Coordinates of C-alpha atoms and ligand atoms in Angstrom, one line a residue:
M109 CA 0.0 -0.1 0.0
S110 CA 2.8 2.4 0.8
D111 CA 4.1 2.1 -2.9
L112 CA 0.7 3.3 -4.0
N113 CA 0.7 6.4 -2.0
E114 CA 4.1 7.5 -3.3
H115 CA 2.6 7.9 -6.8
H116 CA -0.7 9.4 -7.8
P117 CA -2.9 7.9 -5.1
L118 CA -6.0 9.7 -5.9
G119 CA -6.5 8.7 -9.6
F120 CA -5.7 5.0 -9.2
Q121 CA -7.9 4.9 -6.0
L122 CA -10.6 6.6 -7.7
L123 CA -10.8 3.9 -10.4
Q124 CA -10.9 1.0 -7.7
N125 CA -13.8 2.8 -5.8
P126 CA -17.1 2.1 -7.2
V127 CA -18.6 5.1 -5.4
F128 CA -16.5 7.6 -7.3
N129 CA -15.3 5.6 -10.4
K130 CA -16.6 7.1 -13.7
G131 CA -14.3 4.8 -15.8
T132 CA -14.0 6.0 -19.4
A133 CA -16.2 8.9 -18.6
F134 CA -13.5 10.9 -16.6
T135 CA -13.2 14.1 -18.5
E136 CA -9.8 15.5 -19.9
A137 CA -9.8 18.1 -17.1
E138 CA -10.4 15.4 -14.3
R139 CA -7.7 13.1 -16.0
N140 CA -5.4 16.0 -15.7
A141 CA -6.2 17.1 -12.2
L142 CA -6.7 13.7 -10.6
G143 CA -3.7 11.8 -11.8
L144 CA -5.7 9.7 -14.2
R145 CA -3.9 10.3 -17.3
G146 CA -2.6 7.3 -18.9
L147 CA -4.7 5.0 -16.4
L148 CA -7.5 5.1 -19.1
P149 CA -7.8 4.6 -22.8
P150 CA -7.7 8.1 -24.4
H151 CA -11.3 8.3 -25.7
V152 CA -13.5 10.1 -23.3
Q153 CA -17.0 8.5 -23.4
T154 CA -20.5 9.9 -22.3
Q155 CA -22.5 8.0 -19.8
E156 CA -24.9 7.1 -22.5
E157 CA -22.1 5.4 -24.5
Q158 CA -21.1 3.6 -21.5
V159 CA -24.6 2.4 -20.9
A160 CA -24.8 1.1 -24.6
R161 CA -21.6 -0.9 -24.1
V162 CA -23.0 -2.5 -20.8
L163 CA -26.2 -3.4 -22.6
G164 CA -24.2 -5.0 -25.4
N165 CA -22.0 -6.9 -23.0
L166 CA -25.1 -8.0 -20.9
R167 CA -27.2 -9.2 -23.8
R168 CA -24.4 -11.2 -25.3
K169 CA -24.3 -13.4 -22.2
D170 CA -25.6 -16.9 -22.5
S171 CA -27.8 -17.1 -19.3
D172 CA -29.6 -14.9 -16.8
L173 CA -27.2 -16.2 -14.2
E174 CA -24.2 -14.8 -16.2
R175 CA -26.2 -11.6 -16.7
Y176 CA -26.7 -11.3 -12.9
I177 CA -22.9 -11.9 -12.3
F178 CA -22.0 -9.2 -14.9
L179 CA -24.3 -6.6 -13.3
I180 CA -23.1 -7.2 -9.8
G181 CA -19.4 -6.9 -11.3
L182 CA -20.7 -3.5 -12.6
L183 CA -22.1 -2.4 -9.3
D184 CA -18.6 -3.3 -7.7
R185 CA -16.8 -1.2 -10.3
N186 CA -18.9 1.7 -11.1
E187 CA -22.0 2.2 -9.0
T188 CA -23.4 5.3 -10.9
L189 CA -23.2 3.5 -14.2
F190 CA -25.0 0.4 -12.7
Y191 CA -27.8 2.5 -11.5
K192 CA -28.1 4.4 -14.6
T193 CA -28.4 1.2 -16.5
L194 CA -31.0 -0.1 -14.1
S195 CA -32.9 3.1 -14.2
D196 CA -33.0 3.5 -17.9
H197 CA -33.8 -0.2 -18.7
L198 CA -35.8 -1.2 -15.5
E199 CA -38.3 -3.6 -17.2
E200 CA -35.2 -5.6 -18.5
M201 CA -33.0 -5.3 -15.4
M202 CA -35.5 -5.8 -12.6
P203 CA -36.0 -9.5 -13.1
L204 CA -32.1 -9.9 -13.2
V205 CA -31.4 -8.0 -10.0
Y206 CA -34.4 -9.3 -8.2
T207 CA -37.0 -12.1 -8.6
P208 CA -36.7 -14.4 -10.3
V209 CA -33.0 -14.5 -11.1
V210 CA -31.8 -13.4 -7.8
G211 CA -33.3 -16.6 -6.5
Q212 CA -31.1 -18.7 -9.0
A213 CA -28.1 -16.4 -7.8
C214 CA -28.8 -17.1 -4.1
Q215 CA -28.9 -20.8 -4.8
M216 CA -25.4 -20.4 -6.4
Y217 CA -24.1 -17.6 -4.3
A218 CA -21.2 -19.6 -2.9
E219 CA -20.1 -20.7 -6.4
I220 CA -20.4 -17.4 -8.1
F221 CA -18.9 -15.3 -5.1
R222 CA -16.5 -12.7 -6.2
R223 CA -16.5 -9.6 -3.9
P224 CA -18.1 -9.4 -0.5
R225 CA -21.0 -6.7 -0.3
G226 CA -22.8 -5.8 2.9
I227 CA -22.2 -6.8 6.4
F228 CA -22.2 -10.5 7.6
I229 CA -22.9 -11.0 11.2
S230 CA -22.6 -14.6 12.4
K231 CA -23.7 -16.2 15.6
N232 CA -20.1 -16.2 16.7
D233 CA -20.1 -12.4 16.6
A234 CA -22.5 -12.4 19.6
G235 CA -21.4 -9.9 22.2
H236 CA -19.5 -7.9 19.4
V237 CA -22.2 -7.0 16.9
R238 CA -21.7 -3.2 17.5
E239 CA -18.0 -3.6 16.6
V240 CA -18.9 -5.6 13.4
L241 CA -21.3 -2.8 12.4
R242 CA -18.9 -0.2 13.1
N243 CA -16.8 -1.7 10.2
W244 CA -19.3 -0.4 7.7
P245 CA -17.5 2.6 6.2
F246 CA -20.6 4.8 5.7
H247 CA -22.2 6.6 8.6
D248 CA -25.6 8.1 7.3
V249 CA -27.3 4.7 7.0
R250 CA -31.0 5.2 6.4
V251 CA -32.2 1.8 5.1
I252 CA -31.0 -1.6 6.3
V253 CA -32.4 -4.8 4.7
V254 CA -31.6 -7.8 7.0
T255 CA -32.2 -11.6 6.3
D256 CA -31.3 -14.7 8.2
G257 CA -31.7 -16.6 4.9
E258 CA -34.2 -19.1 6.2
R259 CA -37.0 -18.5 3.7
I260 CA -35.5 -17.1 0.5
L261 CA -38.3 -16.3 -1.9
G262 CA -40.1 -19.6 -2.3
L263 CA -36.8 -21.4 -2.3
G264 CA -36.5 -22.2 1.5
D265 CA -33.4 -22.1 3.6
L266 CA -30.3 -20.8 1.8
G267 CA -28.3 -19.7 4.9
A268 CA -25.6 -17.0 4.3
N269 CA -26.3 -17.4 0.5
G270 CA -29.3 -15.2 1.2
M271 CA -27.1 -12.1 1.1
G272 CA -28.2 -11.7 -2.5
I273 CA -31.7 -10.7 -1.4
P274 CA -30.7 -7.6 0.8
V275 CA -28.2 -6.6 -1.9
G276 CA -30.9 -6.9 -4.6
K277 CA -33.6 -5.1 -2.6
L278 CA -31.5 -2.2 -1.8
S279 CA -30.6 -1.8 -5.2
L280 CA -34.2 -1.2 -5.9
Y281 CA -34.5 1.2 -3.0
T282 CA -32.0 3.4 -5.0
T283 CA -33.3 2.8 -8.4
C284 CA -37.0 3.0 -7.7
A285 CA -37.0 5.7 -5.0
G286 CA -33.6 7.4 -5.3
I287 CA -32.4 6.3 -1.8
P288 CA -28.6 7.2 -2.1
P289 CA -26.6 4.0 -2.4
Q290 CA -24.3 5.1 0.5
C291 CA -27.4 5.2 2.8
C292 CA -28.1 1.6 2.1
L293 CA -26.8 -1.3 4.2
P294 CA -27.4 -5.0 3.4
V295 CA -27.0 -7.3 6.3
T296 CA -27.0 -11.1 6.6
L297 CA -27.3 -12.7 9.9
D298 CA -25.4 -16.1 9.7
V299 CA -27.1 -18.3 12.2
G300 CA -26.2 -21.5 10.5
T301 CA -28.4 -23.4 8.1
N302 CA -30.5 -26.6 8.1
N303 CA -29.9 -27.0 4.3
E304 CA -27.6 -30.1 4.3
T305 CA -26.8 -29.7 0.6
L306 CA -25.2 -26.3 1.2
R307 CA -23.5 -27.5 4.4
N308 CA -22.0 -30.4 2.6
S309 CA -20.7 -28.1 -0.3
P310 CA -17.0 -27.2 0.3
L311 CA -17.6 -23.9 -1.3
Y312 CA -20.4 -22.8 1.1
I313 CA -19.7 -19.3 2.3
G314 CA -21.5 -19.5 5.7
L315 CA -21.2 -21.3 9.0
N316 CA -21.2 -25.1 8.5
E317 CA -23.7 -25.6 11.5
P318 CA -27.4 -26.2 12.1
R319 CA -29.6 -23.1 12.8
L320 CA -29.4 -21.2 16.1
R321 CA -32.9 -21.4 17.7
G322 CA -34.4 -20.1 21.0
E323 CA -32.9 -17.6 23.3
A324 CA -29.6 -17.4 21.7
Y325 CA -31.2 -16.5 18.3
D326 CA -33.4 -13.8 20.0
A327 CA -30.5 -12.4 21.7
L328 CA -28.5 -12.0 18.6
I329 CA -31.4 -10.2 16.9
D330 CA -31.9 -8.0 20.0
E331 CA -28.1 -7.1 20.0
F332 CA -28.3 -6.4 16.4
L333 CA -31.3 -4.0 16.6
T334 CA -29.7 -2.3 19.6
A335 CA -26.5 -1.6 17.9
V336 CA -28.5 -0.4 14.8
R337 CA -30.4 2.1 17.0
E338 CA -27.2 3.3 18.5
L339 CA -24.9 3.6 15.4
F340 CA -27.5 4.4 12.8
P341 CA -30.4 6.2 14.7
R342 CA -32.2 7.4 11.5
A343 CA -32.1 4.0 9.9
L344 CA -35.1 2.0 8.8
V345 CA -34.8 -1.8 9.2
Q346 CA -36.5 -4.0 6.7
F347 CA -36.8 -7.7 7.9
E348 CA -36.6 -9.8 4.8
D349 CA -37.2 -13.5 4.0
F350 CA -37.1 -14.7 7.7
A351 CA -39.1 -18.0 8.2
N352 CA -42.7 -17.5 8.9
N353 CA -42.6 -18.1 12.7
N354 CA -39.7 -15.7 13.5
A355 CA -41.0 -13.1 10.9
F356 CA -44.3 -12.7 12.8
R357 CA -42.5 -12.8 16.2
L358 CA -39.8 -10.4 15.4
L359 CA -42.2 -7.9 13.8
K360 CA -44.6 -8.0 16.8
K361 CA -41.7 -7.7 19.4
N362 CA -39.8 -4.8 17.6
R363 CA -42.5 -2.8 15.7
D364 CA -43.1 -0.4 18.6
R365 CA -39.4 0.1 19.7
T366 CA -37.6 0.2 16.4
C367 CA -38.3 1.8 13.0
C368 CA -38.9 -1.5 11.2
F369 CA -41.2 -3.5 9.1
N370 CA -41.4 -6.9 7.4
D371 CA -41.7 -6.7 3.7
D372 CA -42.9 -10.2 3.2
I373 CA -45.9 -9.4 5.5
Q374 CA -46.5 -5.7 5.1
G375 CA -44.9 -4.8 1.8
T376 CA -46.6 -7.7 0.0
A377 CA -49.9 -6.7 1.8
A378 CA -49.9 -3.3 0.3
V379 CA -48.8 -4.3 -3.2
A380 CA -51.6 -7.1 -3.2
L381 CA -54.2 -4.7 -1.9
A382 CA -53.4 -2.1 -4.4
G383 CA -53.8 -4.9 -7.0
M384 CA -57.2 -5.8 -5.7
L385 CA -58.4 -2.3 -5.5
S386 CA -57.4 -1.9 -9.2
A387 CA -58.9 -5.3 -10.1
T388 CA -62.2 -4.2 -8.9
R389 CA -62.0 -1.2 -11.2
I390 CA -61.7 -3.6 -14.0
T391 CA -64.5 -6.0 -12.9
G392 CA -66.7 -2.9 -12.0
Q393 CA -67.4 -4.2 -8.5
K394 CA -66.9 -2.6 -5.1
F395 CA -63.9 -3.7 -3.0
A396 CA -66.3 -4.0 0.0
G397 CA -68.3 -6.6 -2.0
Q398 CA -65.2 -9.0 -2.6
K399 CA -64.8 -12.5 -1.1
M400 CA -61.1 -13.3 -1.1
L401 CA -59.8 -16.9 -0.9
F402 CA -56.2 -17.3 -0.2
L403 CA -54.2 -20.4 -0.9
G404 CA -51.4 -20.3 1.7
A405 CA -51.9 -18.7 5.2
G406 CA -48.3 -17.6 5.9
E407 CA -46.6 -14.2 6.0
A408 CA -47.8 -13.0 2.6
G409 CA -51.4 -14.4 2.9
T410 CA -52.3 -13.3 6.4
G411 CA -50.3 -10.0 5.8
I412 CA -52.5 -9.1 2.8
A413 CA -55.8 -10.2 4.5
E414 CA -54.8 -8.0 7.7
L415 CA -54.3 -5.0 5.4
A416 CA -57.5 -5.7 3.5
V417 CA -59.4 -5.8 6.8
A418 CA -57.8 -2.6 7.7
A419 CA -58.9 -1.1 4.4
L420 CA -62.6 -2.3 4.9
V421 CA -62.8 -1.1 8.4
D422 CA -61.3 2.3 7.3
D423 CA -64.1 2.5 4.7
G424 CA -66.6 1.8 7.6
M425 CA -67.2 -1.9 7.8
P426 CA -67.2 -3.4 11.1
E427 CA -64.1 -5.7 11.7
A428 CA -66.0 -8.8 12.2
E429 CA -67.7 -8.5 8.9
A430 CA -64.4 -7.5 7.2
R431 CA -62.8 -10.6 8.5
Q432 CA -65.5 -12.7 6.9
R433 CA -64.4 -11.4 3.5
C434 CA -61.0 -13.3 3.9
W435 CA -60.8 -17.1 3.7
F436 CA -57.8 -19.3 3.9
V437 CA -56.9 -22.7 2.6
D438 CA -53.5 -24.0 3.9
S439 CA -51.8 -27.3 3.4
H440 CA -54.3 -29.0 5.7
G441 CA -57.5 -27.5 4.0
L442 CA -59.9 -24.6 4.8
V443 CA -58.9 -22.7 7.9
V444 CA -61.8 -23.1 10.3
R445 CA -62.4 -22.7 14.1
T446 CA -62.6 -26.4 14.8
R447 CA -59.1 -27.1 13.6
T448 CA -56.6 -27.5 16.5
D449 CA -53.4 -27.2 14.4
L450 CA -53.5 -23.4 13.6
A451 CA -50.6 -21.1 14.3
E452 CA -51.4 -17.9 16.0
H453 CA -51.4 -15.7 12.9
K454 CA -54.0 -17.9 11.4
L455 CA -56.5 -17.6 14.4
P456 CA -58.0 -14.3 13.4
F457 CA -59.1 -15.7 10.0
A458 CA -60.3 -19.1 11.3
Q459 CA -64.0 -19.1 10.2
E460 CA -67.1 -20.7 11.6
H461 CA -67.4 -23.2 8.9
A462 CA -67.3 -26.9 8.3
P463 CA -63.9 -28.3 7.3
L464 CA -63.1 -28.6 3.7
P465 CA -60.1 -30.6 2.3
D466 CA -58.8 -28.4 -0.5
L467 CA -58.9 -25.3 -2.6
I468 CA -61.5 -26.8 -5.2
S469 CA -64.0 -27.8 -2.6
A470 CA -63.5 -24.4 -1.0
I471 CA -64.1 -22.6 -4.2
R472 CA -67.4 -24.6 -4.8
D473 CA -68.7 -24.0 -1.4
L474 CA -67.6 -20.3 -0.8
K475 CA -67.9 -18.9 -4.4
P476 CA -65.1 -16.4 -3.9
S477 CA -64.6 -13.4 -6.2
A478 CA -60.9 -13.6 -6.0
I479 CA -58.2 -16.4 -5.4
I480 CA -54.8 -15.3 -4.1
G481 CA -51.9 -17.8 -4.4
V482 CA -49.3 -17.2 -1.8
S483 CA -48.6 -21.0 -1.0
G484 CA -45.2 -21.2 -2.7
K485 CA -46.6 -24.3 -4.6
P486 CA -46.8 -24.4 -8.3
N487 CA -49.6 -25.7 -10.4
T488 CA -52.2 -25.4 -7.6
F489 CA -54.2 -23.1 -9.6
S490 CA -55.2 -26.0 -12.0
R491 CA -57.3 -25.8 -15.1
E492 CA -60.2 -27.2 -13.0
V493 CA -59.6 -24.4 -10.3
I494 CA -59.5 -21.6 -13.0
E495 CA -62.6 -23.0 -14.9
E496 CA -64.6 -23.2 -11.7
M497 CA -63.7 -19.5 -10.8
S498 CA -64.8 -18.6 -14.3
R499 CA -68.1 -20.4 -14.0
I500 CA -68.9 -18.5 -10.8
N501 CA -67.6 -15.1 -11.8
E502 CA -67.8 -13.1 -15.1
R503 CA -64.3 -11.6 -14.3
P504 CA -62.6 -13.8 -11.8
I505 CA -59.6 -12.2 -10.0
I506 CA -56.7 -14.6 -10.1
F507 CA -53.4 -13.6 -8.3
A508 CA -50.6 -16.2 -8.5
L509 CA -48.2 -14.4 -6.3
S510 CA -45.6 -17.0 -5.4
N511 CA -42.2 -16.4 -6.4
P512 CA -40.0 -17.2 -8.3
T513 CA -41.7 -18.0 -11.6
S514 CA -41.3 -21.8 -11.1
Q515 CA -43.3 -21.6 -7.9
A516 CA -46.3 -19.6 -9.3
E517 CA -49.6 -21.1 -8.7
C518 CA -50.3 -20.9 -12.4
T519 CA -48.9 -19.1 -15.5
A520 CA -50.4 -16.1 -17.0
D521 CA -50.9 -18.1 -20.1
E522 CA -52.9 -20.7 -18.2
A523 CA -54.9 -18.0 -16.2
Y524 CA -56.1 -16.3 -19.5
R525 CA -56.4 -19.5 -21.6
Y526 CA -58.5 -21.5 -19.0
S527 CA -60.7 -18.5 -18.2
N528 CA -61.2 -17.7 -21.9
G529 CA -59.6 -14.3 -21.4
C530 CA -61.9 -13.3 -18.6
A531 CA -59.4 -13.5 -15.6
V532 CA -57.9 -10.5 -14.1
F533 CA -54.5 -11.8 -13.4
A534 CA -51.4 -10.7 -11.5
S535 CA -48.4 -12.6 -10.5
G536 CA -45.4 -12.2 -8.2
S537 CA -42.8 -12.8 -10.7
P538 CA -43.0 -11.3 -14.2
F539 CA -44.8 -13.0 -17.1
S540 CA -44.8 -11.9 -20.7
P541 CA -48.0 -10.5 -22.4
V542 CA -50.4 -13.3 -23.7
K543 CA -52.1 -13.2 -27.0
L544 CA -55.4 -15.0 -27.0
N545 CA -58.1 -14.9 -29.8
G546 CA -56.6 -11.7 -31.2
T547 CA -56.4 -9.8 -27.7
T548 CA -53.2 -9.1 -26.0
F549 CA -53.4 -9.4 -22.2
V550 CA -50.7 -7.6 -20.2
P551 CA -50.3 -9.4 -16.7
G552 CA -49.6 -7.2 -13.7
Q553 CA -46.6 -8.0 -11.6
G554 CA -47.5 -7.6 -7.9
N555 CA -43.8 -6.7 -7.2
N556 CA -43.2 -5.4 -3.7
A557 CA -40.8 -2.8 -5.5
Y558 CA -43.9 -0.8 -6.1
I559 CA -44.2 -0.3 -2.3
F560 CA -41.1 -0.5 -0.1
P561 CA -38.8 1.9 -2.0
G562 CA -41.5 4.7 -1.6
V563 CA -42.2 3.6 2.0
G564 CA -38.5 3.9 2.7
L565 CA -38.3 7.3 1.0
G566 CA -41.2 8.6 3.1
V567 CA -39.5 7.4 6.2
M568 CA -36.2 8.9 5.2
A569 CA -37.8 12.3 4.4
S570 CA -39.9 12.6 7.5
E571 CA -37.2 10.8 9.7
S572 CA -40.2 8.8 11.2
R573 CA -39.4 6.9 14.3
R574 CA -41.7 4.2 13.3
V575 CA -43.4 2.4 10.4
T576 CA -47.0 1.8 10.9
D577 CA -49.8 -0.1 9.2
E578 CA -51.5 3.1 8.4
M579 CA -48.5 4.1 6.2
F580 CA -48.9 0.7 4.3
L581 CA -52.5 1.4 3.8
A582 CA -51.8 4.8 2.5
A583 CA -49.1 3.3 0.2
A584 CA -51.6 0.7 -1.1
R585 CA -54.3 3.4 -1.9
T586 CA -51.7 5.7 -3.5
L587 CA -50.4 2.9 -5.7
A588 CA -53.9 2.0 -6.8
L589 CA -54.6 5.7 -7.8
E590 CA -51.4 5.7 -10.0
V591 CA -53.0 2.9 -12.2
G592 CA -54.3 4.7 -15.3
V593 CA -57.4 3.9 -17.5
N594 CA -54.9 2.7 -20.2
D595 CA -53.3 0.3 -17.9
L596 CA -56.7 -1.0 -17.0
T597 CA -57.8 -1.7 -20.5
Q598 CA -54.8 -3.9 -21.1
G599 CA -55.8 -5.8 -18.0
R600 CA -52.9 -4.3 -16.0
V601 CA -53.6 -3.8 -12.3
Y602 CA -50.2 -2.0 -11.7
P603 CA -48.8 1.2 -13.4
S604 CA -45.8 0.7 -15.7
F605 CA -42.5 0.3 -14.1
E606 CA -41.2 3.1 -16.3
R607 CA -43.0 5.6 -13.9
I608 CA -41.7 4.1 -10.8
R609 CA -39.7 7.0 -9.5
E610 CA -42.8 9.2 -9.8
V611 CA -45.0 6.4 -8.1
S612 CA -42.4 6.0 -5.3
A613 CA -42.4 9.8 -4.7
A614 CA -46.3 9.8 -4.4
I615 CA -46.1 7.0 -2.0
A616 CA -43.3 8.5 0.0
A617 CA -45.2 11.9 0.4
A618 CA -48.4 9.8 1.5
V619 CA -46.2 7.9 4.1
A620 CA -44.4 11.1 5.3
E621 CA -47.7 12.9 5.8
I622 CA -48.8 10.1 8.2
A623 CA -45.4 10.5 10.1
Y624 CA -46.0 14.3 10.4
A625 CA -49.7 13.8 11.4
R626 CA -49.1 11.2 14.0
G627 CA -46.2 12.9 15.7
L628 CA -43.7 10.2 14.5
A629 CA -41.3 12.6 12.5
M630 CA -38.1 13.9 14.1
H631 CA -38.7 17.4 12.6
A632 CA -41.6 19.8 11.6
R633 CA -43.7 19.3 8.5
P634 CA -42.2 21.2 5.6
A635 CA -44.6 23.3 3.7
N636 CA -44.4 21.1 0.6
V637 CA -43.9 17.6 1.5
R638 CA -43.9 16.3 -2.1
A639 CA -41.2 18.8 -3.0
Q640 CA -39.1 17.8 0.0
V641 CA -39.4 14.1 -0.8
E642 CA -38.2 14.8 -4.5
S643 CA -35.4 16.8 -3.3
L644 CA -33.9 13.9 -1.5
M645 CA -34.0 11.6 -4.5
W646 CA -30.5 10.5 -5.7
K647 CA -29.9 10.4 -9.5
P648 CA -27.3 8.2 -11.2
E649 CA -25.4 11.0 -12.8
Y650 CA -21.8 11.6 -12.7
K651 CA -20.6 14.5 -10.5
S652 CA -17.7 16.7 -11.7
Y653 CA -14.6 16.5 -9.5
V654 CA -12.9 19.6 -10.9
Ligands
NAD89 P1 -44.9 -18.8 4.2 O1 -43.8 -19.9 4.4 O2 -45.0 -17.8 5.4 O3 -46.3 -19.3 3.8 C1 -46.7 -20.3 3.0 C2 -48.1 -20.8 3.3 O4 -48.4 -21.9 2.3 C3 -48.1 -21.7 4.6 O5 -49.2 -21.2 5.3 C4 -48.3 -23.1 4.1 O6 -48.9 -23.8 5.1 C5 -49.1 -22.9 2.9 N1 -48.9 -24.1 2.0 C6 -47.8 -24.8 1.6 N2 -48.1 -25.7 0.8 C7 -49.4 -25.6 0.5 C8 -50.4 -26.3 -0.4 N3 -49.9 -27.2 -1.2 N4 -51.6 -25.8 -0.2 C9 -52.1 -24.8 0.4 N5 -51.3 -24.1 1.2 C10 -50.0 -24.4 1.4 O7 -44.4 -18.1 3.0 P2 -44.8 -16.5 2.6 O8 -44.0 -15.6 3.0 O9 -46.2 -16.4 2.8 O10 -44.6 -16.6 1.1 C11 -45.5 -17.5 0.2 C12 -45.2 -17.3 -1.2 O11 -45.5 -16.0 -1.6 C13 -43.7 -17.3 -1.6 O12 -43.6 -18.0 -2.9 C14 -43.3 -16.0 -1.8 O13 -42.3 -15.8 -2.8 C15 -44.6 -15.4 -2.3 N6 -44.5 -13.9 -2.1 C16 -44.9 -13.0 -3.2 C17 -44.9 -11.7 -2.9 C18 -45.2 -10.9 -4.1 O14 -45.7 -11.4 -5.1 N7 -45.1 -9.5 -4.2 C19 -44.5 -11.2 -1.8 C20 -44.2 -11.9 -0.7 C21 -44.2 -13.3 -0.9

């Protein structure tokens, strides 16, 4: 290192630092002033030319996994160019940096590992978590995404390989809502893994131990959250891809003492509710008149139902009546009062009804207007299920939200074909438009990225001390309002991702308003909340250094 400092340290170090590096876009003046001359090929490129080269390189790759590796490599080299490429080509890039390809990347994380990113806290760091977090080089941390890797997408326990998820989600906070990259901190808590295949792999990057449970696990989480509050007092913590039981427990325990939320529960709830609100604009029915039947009663399903109940109550319906609009089928059949095997989070939705064994019998009996798949089990919205829904409803609402694509309850093609084009369809992972009898149907993607970046920006702008359900309800209603008539006529229940920064700003303003109104903000309400929100949004443009 001392050799480096004797020469032109700045220029060389700038090229190695992804935050400052502009690569071939360093100007003549910068090359002269910063000791860069000769370290770069002579032709100065524009950022647009660089993006074109990135796209060419990306599209020449043979597989999505190679594209993912290439994009993360770019992030490690030149952050601004990475975000410019993502922002300008979001529809193409989103499935690569997030679901579905990030799922594949997590499964192969150890094999494709190149450079570390984020903070790894292992169970062996207990008692020293604060010191570990202090190694992070940026101090104004505003958003932390943390996972313990136990339920990665619909793929199960991937242990420390789950780091791909916080990294991917935070890249969407920046791209979709302009949260500055240096304000984002990805964290993986390595508490071991019960995935034997991973543990038997010599390349596995995590601890080769079974998962930590019980008091020691809880103590590590507490220590982590305490350290976050001390070191990064304005940070929002997003819990991500924890297994069902821990997810509910950790949220309940911490939501009133830490600025935190769980995206799998609350973010999913808001995006799905927004989709339902838009779907009823297509079917021409009232949201209050819907009967929703969920397949899967986990974090996503019960989270959506809780927020749907909150929306109905907010519209004036008694809570007991609102709960009767939400029915669940889990792996043991219809969720009813007489069952003795129900986890705590399912109890508020256990209905007075005779037991029914499966989805098709529940559809025949209950005649729902919407089925919402959040089971992680593919092919469960079978032809029979979709045909039955179409027999009962003129325009059945069919949301197959399980991720990644391989786990979706049905494909877009199946939903439109088996319903003869009548289904109002949305999915968790992206599906291409479907042509049927001369009509093109554009499936909506109920991607949480419509919600969490805007919520994060709203929290950052207001410096809110907490994240509340009221904020998610406001986020859902705001998102639904952003869906235009043009979208609806194509069958889309979400706006185009091209408008995501605008959509996120609108959501952020709605969230910040709640923080100001409820006394949760750390400062007084500015005169123009939307303008304040927009002024904070980072843009992937090169700064001039001379
Ligand atoms: P979870 O593990 O908390 O819940 C899964 C539920 O499905 C459990 O209640 C389980 O009993 C039930 N289940 C399993 N097999 C079933 C079967 N054959 N029939 C009926 N029920 C069955 O998981 P989660 O966090 O709720 O996520 C579930 C799925 O939703 C995942 O695939 C996840 O990727 C997806 N998801 C989508 C979005 C989105 O689209 N925006 C957001 C979050 C989660």
